[in-house]
mmCIF file of C-alpha atoms in Angstrom:
data_model
loop_
_atom_site.group_PDB
_atom_site.id
_atom_site.type_symbol
_atom_site.label_atom_id
_atom_site.label_comp_id
_atom_site.label_asym_id
_atom_site.label_seq_id
_atom_site.Cartn_x
_atom_site.Cartn_y
_atom_site.Cartn_z
ATOM 1 C CA MET A 1 10.786 11.379 12.778
ATOM 2 C CA ALA A 2 7.437 12.729 14.053
ATOM 3 C CA ALA A 3 6.626 13.129 10.335
ATOM 4 C CA ALA A 4 7.300 9.573 9.737
ATOM 5 C CA LEU A 5 5.359 8.471 12.732
ATOM 6 C CA GLU A 6 2.541 10.367 11.623
ATOM 7 C CA THR A 7 2.758 8.636 8.062
ATOM 8 C CA LEU A 8 2.760 5.448 9.889
ATOM 9 C CA GLN A 9 -0.397 6.179 11.781
ATOM 10 C CA ALA A 10 -2.035 7.386 8.738
ATOM 11 C CA LEU A 11 -1.195 4.127 7.160
ATOM 12 C CA PHE A 12 -2.730 2.294 9.687
ATOM 13 C CA VAL A 13 -5.908 4.335 9.748
ATOM 14 C CA ALA A 14 -6.090 4.209 6.026
ATOM 15 C CA LEU A 15 -5.915 0.307 6.259
ATOM 16 C CA GLY A 16 -8.424 0.180 9.085
ATOM 17 C CA GLU A 17 -10.834 2.241 7.010
ATOM 18 C CA ILE A 18 -9.847 0.795 3.318
ATOM 19 C CA LYS A 19 -13.697 0.160 2.896
ATOM 20 C CA GLU A 20 -13.993 3.778 2.125
ATOM 21 C CA LEU A 21 -12.024 3.347 -1.109
ATOM 22 C CA PRO A 22 -14.176 3.760 -4.124
ATOM 23 C CA LEU A 23 -12.440 1.225 -6.519
ATOM 24 C CA ASN A 24 -13.541 -2.529 -5.600
ATOM 25 C CA ARG A 25 -13.569 -1.579 -2.006
ATOM 26 C CA GLU A 26 -15.625 -4.529 -1.052
ATOM 27 C CA SER A 27 -13.254 -7.348 -2.726
ATOM 28 C CA LEU A 28 -10.125 -5.562 -1.561
ATOM 29 C CA GLU A 29 -11.527 -5.437 2.039
ATOM 30 C CA SER A 30 -12.718 -8.958 1.854
ATOM 31 C CA LEU A 31 -9.139 -10.025 0.596
ATOM 32 C CA ILE A 32 -6.793 -8.095 3.231
ATOM 33 C CA TYR A 33 -9.053 -8.825 6.047
ATOM 34 C CA TRP A 34 -9.340 -12.409 5.333
ATOM 35 C CA ARG A 35 -13.189 -12.370 5.410
ATOM 36 C CA ASP A 36 -13.003 -15.355 3.181
ATOM 37 C CA VAL A 37 -10.049 -17.304 4.202
ATOM 38 C CA LYS A 38 -9.975 -19.433 0.946
ATOM 39 C CA LYS A 39 -9.901 -16.592 -1.303
ATOM 40 C CA SER A 40 -7.494 -14.563 0.745
ATOM 41 C CA GLY A 41 -5.311 -17.518 1.017
ATOM 42 C CA ILE A 42 -5.352 -18.306 -2.599
ATOM 43 C CA VAL A 43 -4.470 -14.764 -3.648
ATOM 44 C CA PHE A 44 -1.838 -14.242 -0.844
ATOM 45 C CA GLY A 45 -0.253 -17.679 -1.556
ATOM 46 C CA ALA A 46 -0.052 -17.177 -5.505
ATOM 47 C CA GLY A 47 1.075 -13.446 -4.955
ATOM 48 C CA LEU A 48 3.979 -14.764 -2.488
ATOM 49 C CA ILE A 49 5.129 -17.357 -4.897
ATOM 50 C CA THR A 50 5.369 -15.333 -7.708
ATOM 51 C CA LEU A 51 7.174 -12.558 -5.818
ATOM 52 C CA VAL A 52 9.554 -15.166 -4.540
ATOM 53 C CA ALA A 53 10.041 -16.690 -7.961
ATOM 54 C CA ILE A 54 10.823 -13.252 -9.347
ATOM 55 C CA SER A 55 13.554 -12.667 -6.791
ATOM 56 C CA SER A 56 15.071 -15.906 -7.868
ATOM 57 C CA PHE A 57 14.588 -15.907 -11.535
ATOM 58 C CA SER A 58 14.229 -13.559 -14.290
ATOM 59 C CA VAL A 59 11.005 -11.401 -14.605
ATOM 60 C CA ILE A 60 10.714 -12.648 -18.133
ATOM 61 C CA SER A 61 11.101 -16.349 -17.259
ATOM 62 C CA VAL A 62 8.646 -16.222 -14.283
ATOM 63 C CA PHE A 63 5.899 -14.456 -16.523
ATOM 64 C CA ALA A 64 6.462 -16.988 -19.368
ATOM 65 C CA TYR A 65 6.138 -19.931 -17.189
ATOM 66 C CA LEU A 66 3.111 -18.640 -15.216
ATOM 67 C CA SER A 67 1.512 -17.578 -18.611
ATOM 68 C CA LEU A 68 2.213 -21.188 -20.038
ATOM 69 C CA LEU A 69 1.025 -22.741 -16.997
ATOM 70 C CA ALA A 70 -2.332 -20.487 -17.043
ATOM 71 C CA LEU A 71 -2.773 -21.356 -20.811
ATOM 72 C CA VAL A 72 -2.137 -25.016 -20.380
ATOM 73 C CA GLY A 73 -4.934 -25.100 -17.493
ATOM 74 C CA THR A 74 -7.455 -23.171 -19.871
ATOM 75 C CA VAL A 75 -6.882 -25.242 -22.785
ATOM 76 C CA ALA A 76 -7.349 -28.399 -20.748
ATOM 77 C CA PHE A 77 -10.558 -27.242 -19.036
ATOM 78 C CA ARG A 78 -11.889 -26.173 -22.547
ATOM 79 C CA VAL A 79 -11.138 -29.702 -24.051
ATOM 80 C CA TYR A 80 -12.687 -31.430 -20.922
ATOM 81 C CA LYS A 81 -15.795 -29.337 -21.119
ATOM 82 C CA SER A 82 -15.921 -29.804 -24.950
ATOM 83 C CA VAL A 83 -15.678 -33.735 -24.416
ATOM 84 C CA THR A 84 -18.284 -33.613 -21.610
ATOM 85 C CA GLN A 85 -20.665 -31.776 -23.662
ATOM 86 C CA ALA A 86 -20.250 -34.021 -26.641
ATOM 87 C CA VAL A 87 -20.747 -37.123 -24.378
ATOM 88 C CA GLN A 88 -23.747 -35.929 -22.362
ATOM 89 C CA LYS A 89 -25.017 -34.302 -25.525
ATOM 90 C CA THR A 90 -25.631 -30.925 -23.682
ATOM 91 C CA ASN A 91 -25.488 -27.499 -25.152
ATOM 92 C CA ASP A 92 -23.942 -25.489 -22.393
ATOM 93 C CA GLY A 93 -21.688 -23.497 -24.763
ATOM 94 C CA HIS A 94 -18.347 -22.045 -24.141
ATOM 95 C CA PRO A 95 -17.058 -22.569 -20.393
ATOM 96 C CA PHE A 96 -15.363 -19.127 -20.360
ATOM 97 C CA LYS A 97 -18.231 -17.241 -22.154
ATOM 98 C CA GLU A 98 -18.926 -15.064 -19.044
ATOM 99 C CA TYR A 99 -15.329 -14.055 -18.750
ATOM 100 C CA LEU A 100 -15.113 -13.396 -22.595
ATOM 101 C CA GLU A 101 -18.012 -11.054 -22.450
ATOM 102 C CA LEU A 102 -16.560 -8.773 -19.568
ATOM 103 C CA ASP A 103 -15.705 -5.332 -20.499
ATOM 104 C CA LEU A 104 -12.271 -4.802 -19.970
ATOM 105 C CA THR A 105 -11.832 -1.388 -21.854
ATOM 106 C CA LEU A 106 -10.819 1.702 -19.955
ATOM 107 C CA SER A 107 -13.217 4.723 -20.666
ATOM 108 C CA GLN A 108 -11.662 8.119 -21.610
ATOM 109 C CA GLU A 109 -13.196 9.228 -18.549
ATOM 110 C CA LYS A 110 -11.373 6.780 -16.175
ATOM 111 C CA VAL A 111 -8.139 7.243 -17.896
ATOM 112 C CA GLN A 112 -8.221 11.256 -17.503
ATOM 113 C CA HIS A 113 -9.252 10.592 -14.042
ATOM 114 C CA PHE A 114 -6.269 8.347 -12.952
ATOM 115 C CA ALA A 115 -3.795 10.737 -14.908
ATOM 116 C CA GLY A 116 -5.173 13.484 -12.964
ATOM 117 C CA VAL A 117 -4.707 11.831 -9.675
ATOM 118 C CA ALA A 118 -1.148 10.684 -10.468
ATOM 119 C CA VAL A 119 -0.274 14.166 -11.763
ATOM 120 C CA ALA A 120 -1.327 15.632 -8.504
ATOM 121 C CA HIS A 121 0.501 13.180 -6.507
ATOM 122 C CA ILE A 122 3.731 13.501 -8.701
ATOM 123 C CA ASN A 123 3.531 17.350 -8.229
ATOM 124 C CA GLY A 124 3.084 17.116 -4.574
ATOM 125 C CA PHE A 125 5.988 14.885 -4.364
ATOM 126 C CA VAL A 126 8.308 17.058 -6.192
ATOM 127 C CA ALA A 127 7.005 20.028 -4.361
ATOM 128 C CA GLU A 128 8.017 18.269 -0.891
ATOM 129 C CA LEU A 129 11.179 16.934 -2.072
ATOM 130 C CA ARG A 130 12.387 20.554 -3.267
ATOM 131 C CA ARG A 131 11.017 21.799 0.403
ATOM 132 C CA LEU A 132 13.147 19.202 2.174
ATOM 133 C CA PHE A 133 16.385 19.516 0.003
ATOM 134 C CA LEU A 134 16.554 23.139 -0.332
ATOM 135 C CA VAL A 135 16.004 23.355 3.505
ATOM 136 C CA GLU A 136 12.769 25.683 3.739
ATOM 137 C CA ASP A 137 12.378 24.338 7.236
ATOM 138 C CA ILE A 138 15.588 22.857 8.930
ATOM 139 C CA ILE A 139 13.960 20.647 11.168
ATOM 140 C CA ASP A 140 12.076 18.927 8.741
ATOM 141 C CA SER A 141 15.234 18.675 6.511
ATOM 142 C CA ILE A 142 17.062 16.900 9.440
ATOM 143 C CA LYS A 143 14.377 14.529 9.982
ATOM 144 C CA PHE A 144 14.424 13.803 6.286
ATOM 145 C CA GLY A 145 18.199 13.317 6.453
ATOM 146 C CA VAL A 146 17.606 10.907 9.469
ATOM 147 C CA ILE A 147 15.203 8.993 7.428
ATOM 148 C CA LEU A 148 17.549 8.755 4.339
ATOM 149 C CA TRP A 149 20.415 7.685 6.820
ATOM 150 C CA VAL A 150 17.998 4.647 8.116
ATOM 151 C CA PHE A 151 17.336 3.785 4.507
ATOM 152 C CA THR A 152 21.045 3.247 3.915
ATOM 153 C CA TYR A 153 20.967 0.559 6.615
ATOM 154 C CA ILE A 154 17.823 -0.895 5.175
ATOM 155 C CA GLY A 155 19.215 -1.005 1.598
ATOM 156 C CA ALA A 156 22.088 -2.713 3.219
ATOM 157 C CA TRP A 157 20.205 -5.503 4.874
ATOM 158 C CA PHE A 158 17.560 -5.904 1.977
ATOM 159 C CA ASN A 159 17.532 -5.655 -1.832
ATOM 160 C CA GLY A 160 14.312 -4.139 -3.379
ATOM 161 C CA MET A 161 12.612 -7.386 -4.341
ATOM 162 C CA THR A 162 12.813 -8.341 -0.543
ATOM 163 C CA LEU A 163 11.085 -4.997 0.396
ATOM 164 C CA VAL A 164 8.484 -5.613 -2.192
ATOM 165 C CA ILE A 165 7.856 -9.089 -0.608
ATOM 166 C CA LEU A 166 7.729 -7.764 2.906
ATOM 167 C CA ALA A 167 5.440 -4.913 1.813
ATOM 168 C CA PHE A 168 3.049 -7.614 0.320
ATOM 169 C CA VAL A 169 2.956 -9.674 3.339
ATOM 170 C CA SER A 170 2.493 -6.632 5.397
ATOM 171 C CA LEU A 171 -0.692 -5.672 3.196
ATOM 172 C CA PHE A 172 -2.151 -9.221 4.308
ATOM 173 C CA THR A 173 -1.138 -8.660 7.887
ATOM 174 C CA LEU A 174 -1.074 -5.308 9.092
ATOM 175 C CA PRO A 175 -4.938 -4.487 8.429
ATOM 176 C CA LYS A 176 -6.081 -7.478 10.279
ATOM 177 C CA VAL A 177 -3.720 -6.665 13.273
ATOM 178 C CA TYR A 178 -4.556 -3.171 13.287
ATOM 179 C CA GLU A 179 -8.318 -3.917 13.228
ATOM 180 C CA ASN A 180 -8.007 -6.219 16.153
ATOM 181 C CA ASN A 181 -5.854 -4.014 18.116
ATOM 182 C CA LYS A 182 -7.004 -0.386 16.797
ATOM 183 C CA GLN A 183 -7.223 1.292 19.993
ATOM 184 C CA SER A 184 -3.910 0.040 21.652
ATOM 185 C CA ILE A 185 -2.007 1.087 18.647
ATOM 186 C CA ASP A 186 -3.595 4.493 18.387
ATOM 187 C CA THR A 187 -2.686 5.078 21.741
ATOM 188 C CA TYR A 188 0.832 4.148 21.617
ATOM 189 C CA LEU A 189 1.345 5.862 18.419
ATOM 190 C CA ASP A 190 -0.023 9.088 19.933
ATOM 191 C CA LEU A 191 2.307 8.680 22.920
ATOM 192 C CA VAL A 192 5.368 8.314 20.845
ATOM 193 C CA ARG A 193 4.104 11.075 18.419
ATOM 194 C CA ASN A 194 3.634 13.471 21.090
ATOM 195 C CA LYS A 195 6.959 12.808 22.521
ATOM 196 C CA LEU A 196 8.648 13.355 19.566
ATOM 197 C CA THR A 197 6.692 16.716 18.769
ATOM 198 C CA GLU A 198 8.057 17.858 22.399
ATOM 199 C CA ILE A 199 11.608 17.068 21.454
ATOM 200 C CA THR A 200 11.193 18.677 18.079
ATOM 201 C CA ASP A 201 9.901 21.786 19.521
ATOM 202 C CA LYS A 202 12.612 22.034 21.985
ATOM 203 C CA ILE A 203 15.399 21.630 19.161
ATOM 204 C CA ARG A 204 13.443 24.049 17.127
ATOM 205 C CA VAL A 205 13.562 26.729 19.927
ATOM 206 C CA ALA A 206 17.215 26.167 20.251
ATOM 207 C CA LEU A 207 18.248 26.580 16.702
ATOM 208 C CA PRO A 208 18.653 30.234 15.353
ATOM 209 C CA ILE A 209 17.358 29.306 11.934
ATOM 210 C CA GLY A 210 14.122 27.918 10.861
ATOM 211 C CA ASN A 211 11.174 29.950 10.084
ATOM 212 C CA LYS A 212 8.383 27.687 11.663
ATOM 213 C CA LYS A 213 7.325 28.198 15.466
ATOM 214 C CA PRO A 214 6.826 25.178 17.747
ATOM 215 C CA VAL A 215 3.661 23.941 18.090
ATOM 216 C CA ALA A 216 3.526 24.646 21.882
ATOM 217 C CA ALA A 217 4.740 28.339 21.395
ATOM 218 C CA ALA A 218 2.312 28.817 18.568
ATOM 219 C CA ALA A 219 -0.444 27.701 20.917
ATOM 220 C CA ALA A 220 0.357 29.991 23.612
ATOM 221 C CA GLU A 221 0.709 32.988 21.480
ATOM 222 C CA SER A 222 -2.783 32.234 19.929
ATOM 223 C CA ASP A 223 -4.291 31.967 23.539
ATOM 224 C CA LYS A 224 -2.492 35.382 24.237
ATOM 225 C CA ASP A 225 -4.169 37.104 21.318
ATOM 226 C CA LYS A 226 -7.425 35.936 22.312
#
């Protein structure tokens, strides 16, 4: 559980410092922190409606209807601008010219970079699962078991699509909440994490198996060596 709490705190910190992300960090920060309420509202509303629709209908139907709606909109706007230009005798050109000229191709360097990052995360994930399932450290494996047990209840309460919707809503709420209450949240998380670490250390000392020393014991031994 301490590991889960540390992950939660790391998530809060990452959300609070998301401006350091190299990929479109300004746009992403502006959206999830509601710097521009109108843009964030449009993205949040459209995304939430899409997810709710997918949870109620098939993905193919939702994709087809949304694409058809977008196509009708662009065709209508294209016709409207053409008629307007003909009536006003202007030569503004194609209304979507700016977007048609955008470079959407992925360079080989970007593909290799994304592939390298994905492979590194997959390798780390697989190695961590092997460590937990093969009980390299019994305390960590027990904590992992508790998390899996909690997930059995979460799975009984929510389906996968509901969790995706909750995650999407959290993306547009937790960063702002954390930004406004950063000090208080960090304080409470540290208190709970320290308490869980203390309990974990006591359990680790009581168990005859496990090859990791408690944090407090390791610190005391280090002080003796000095």
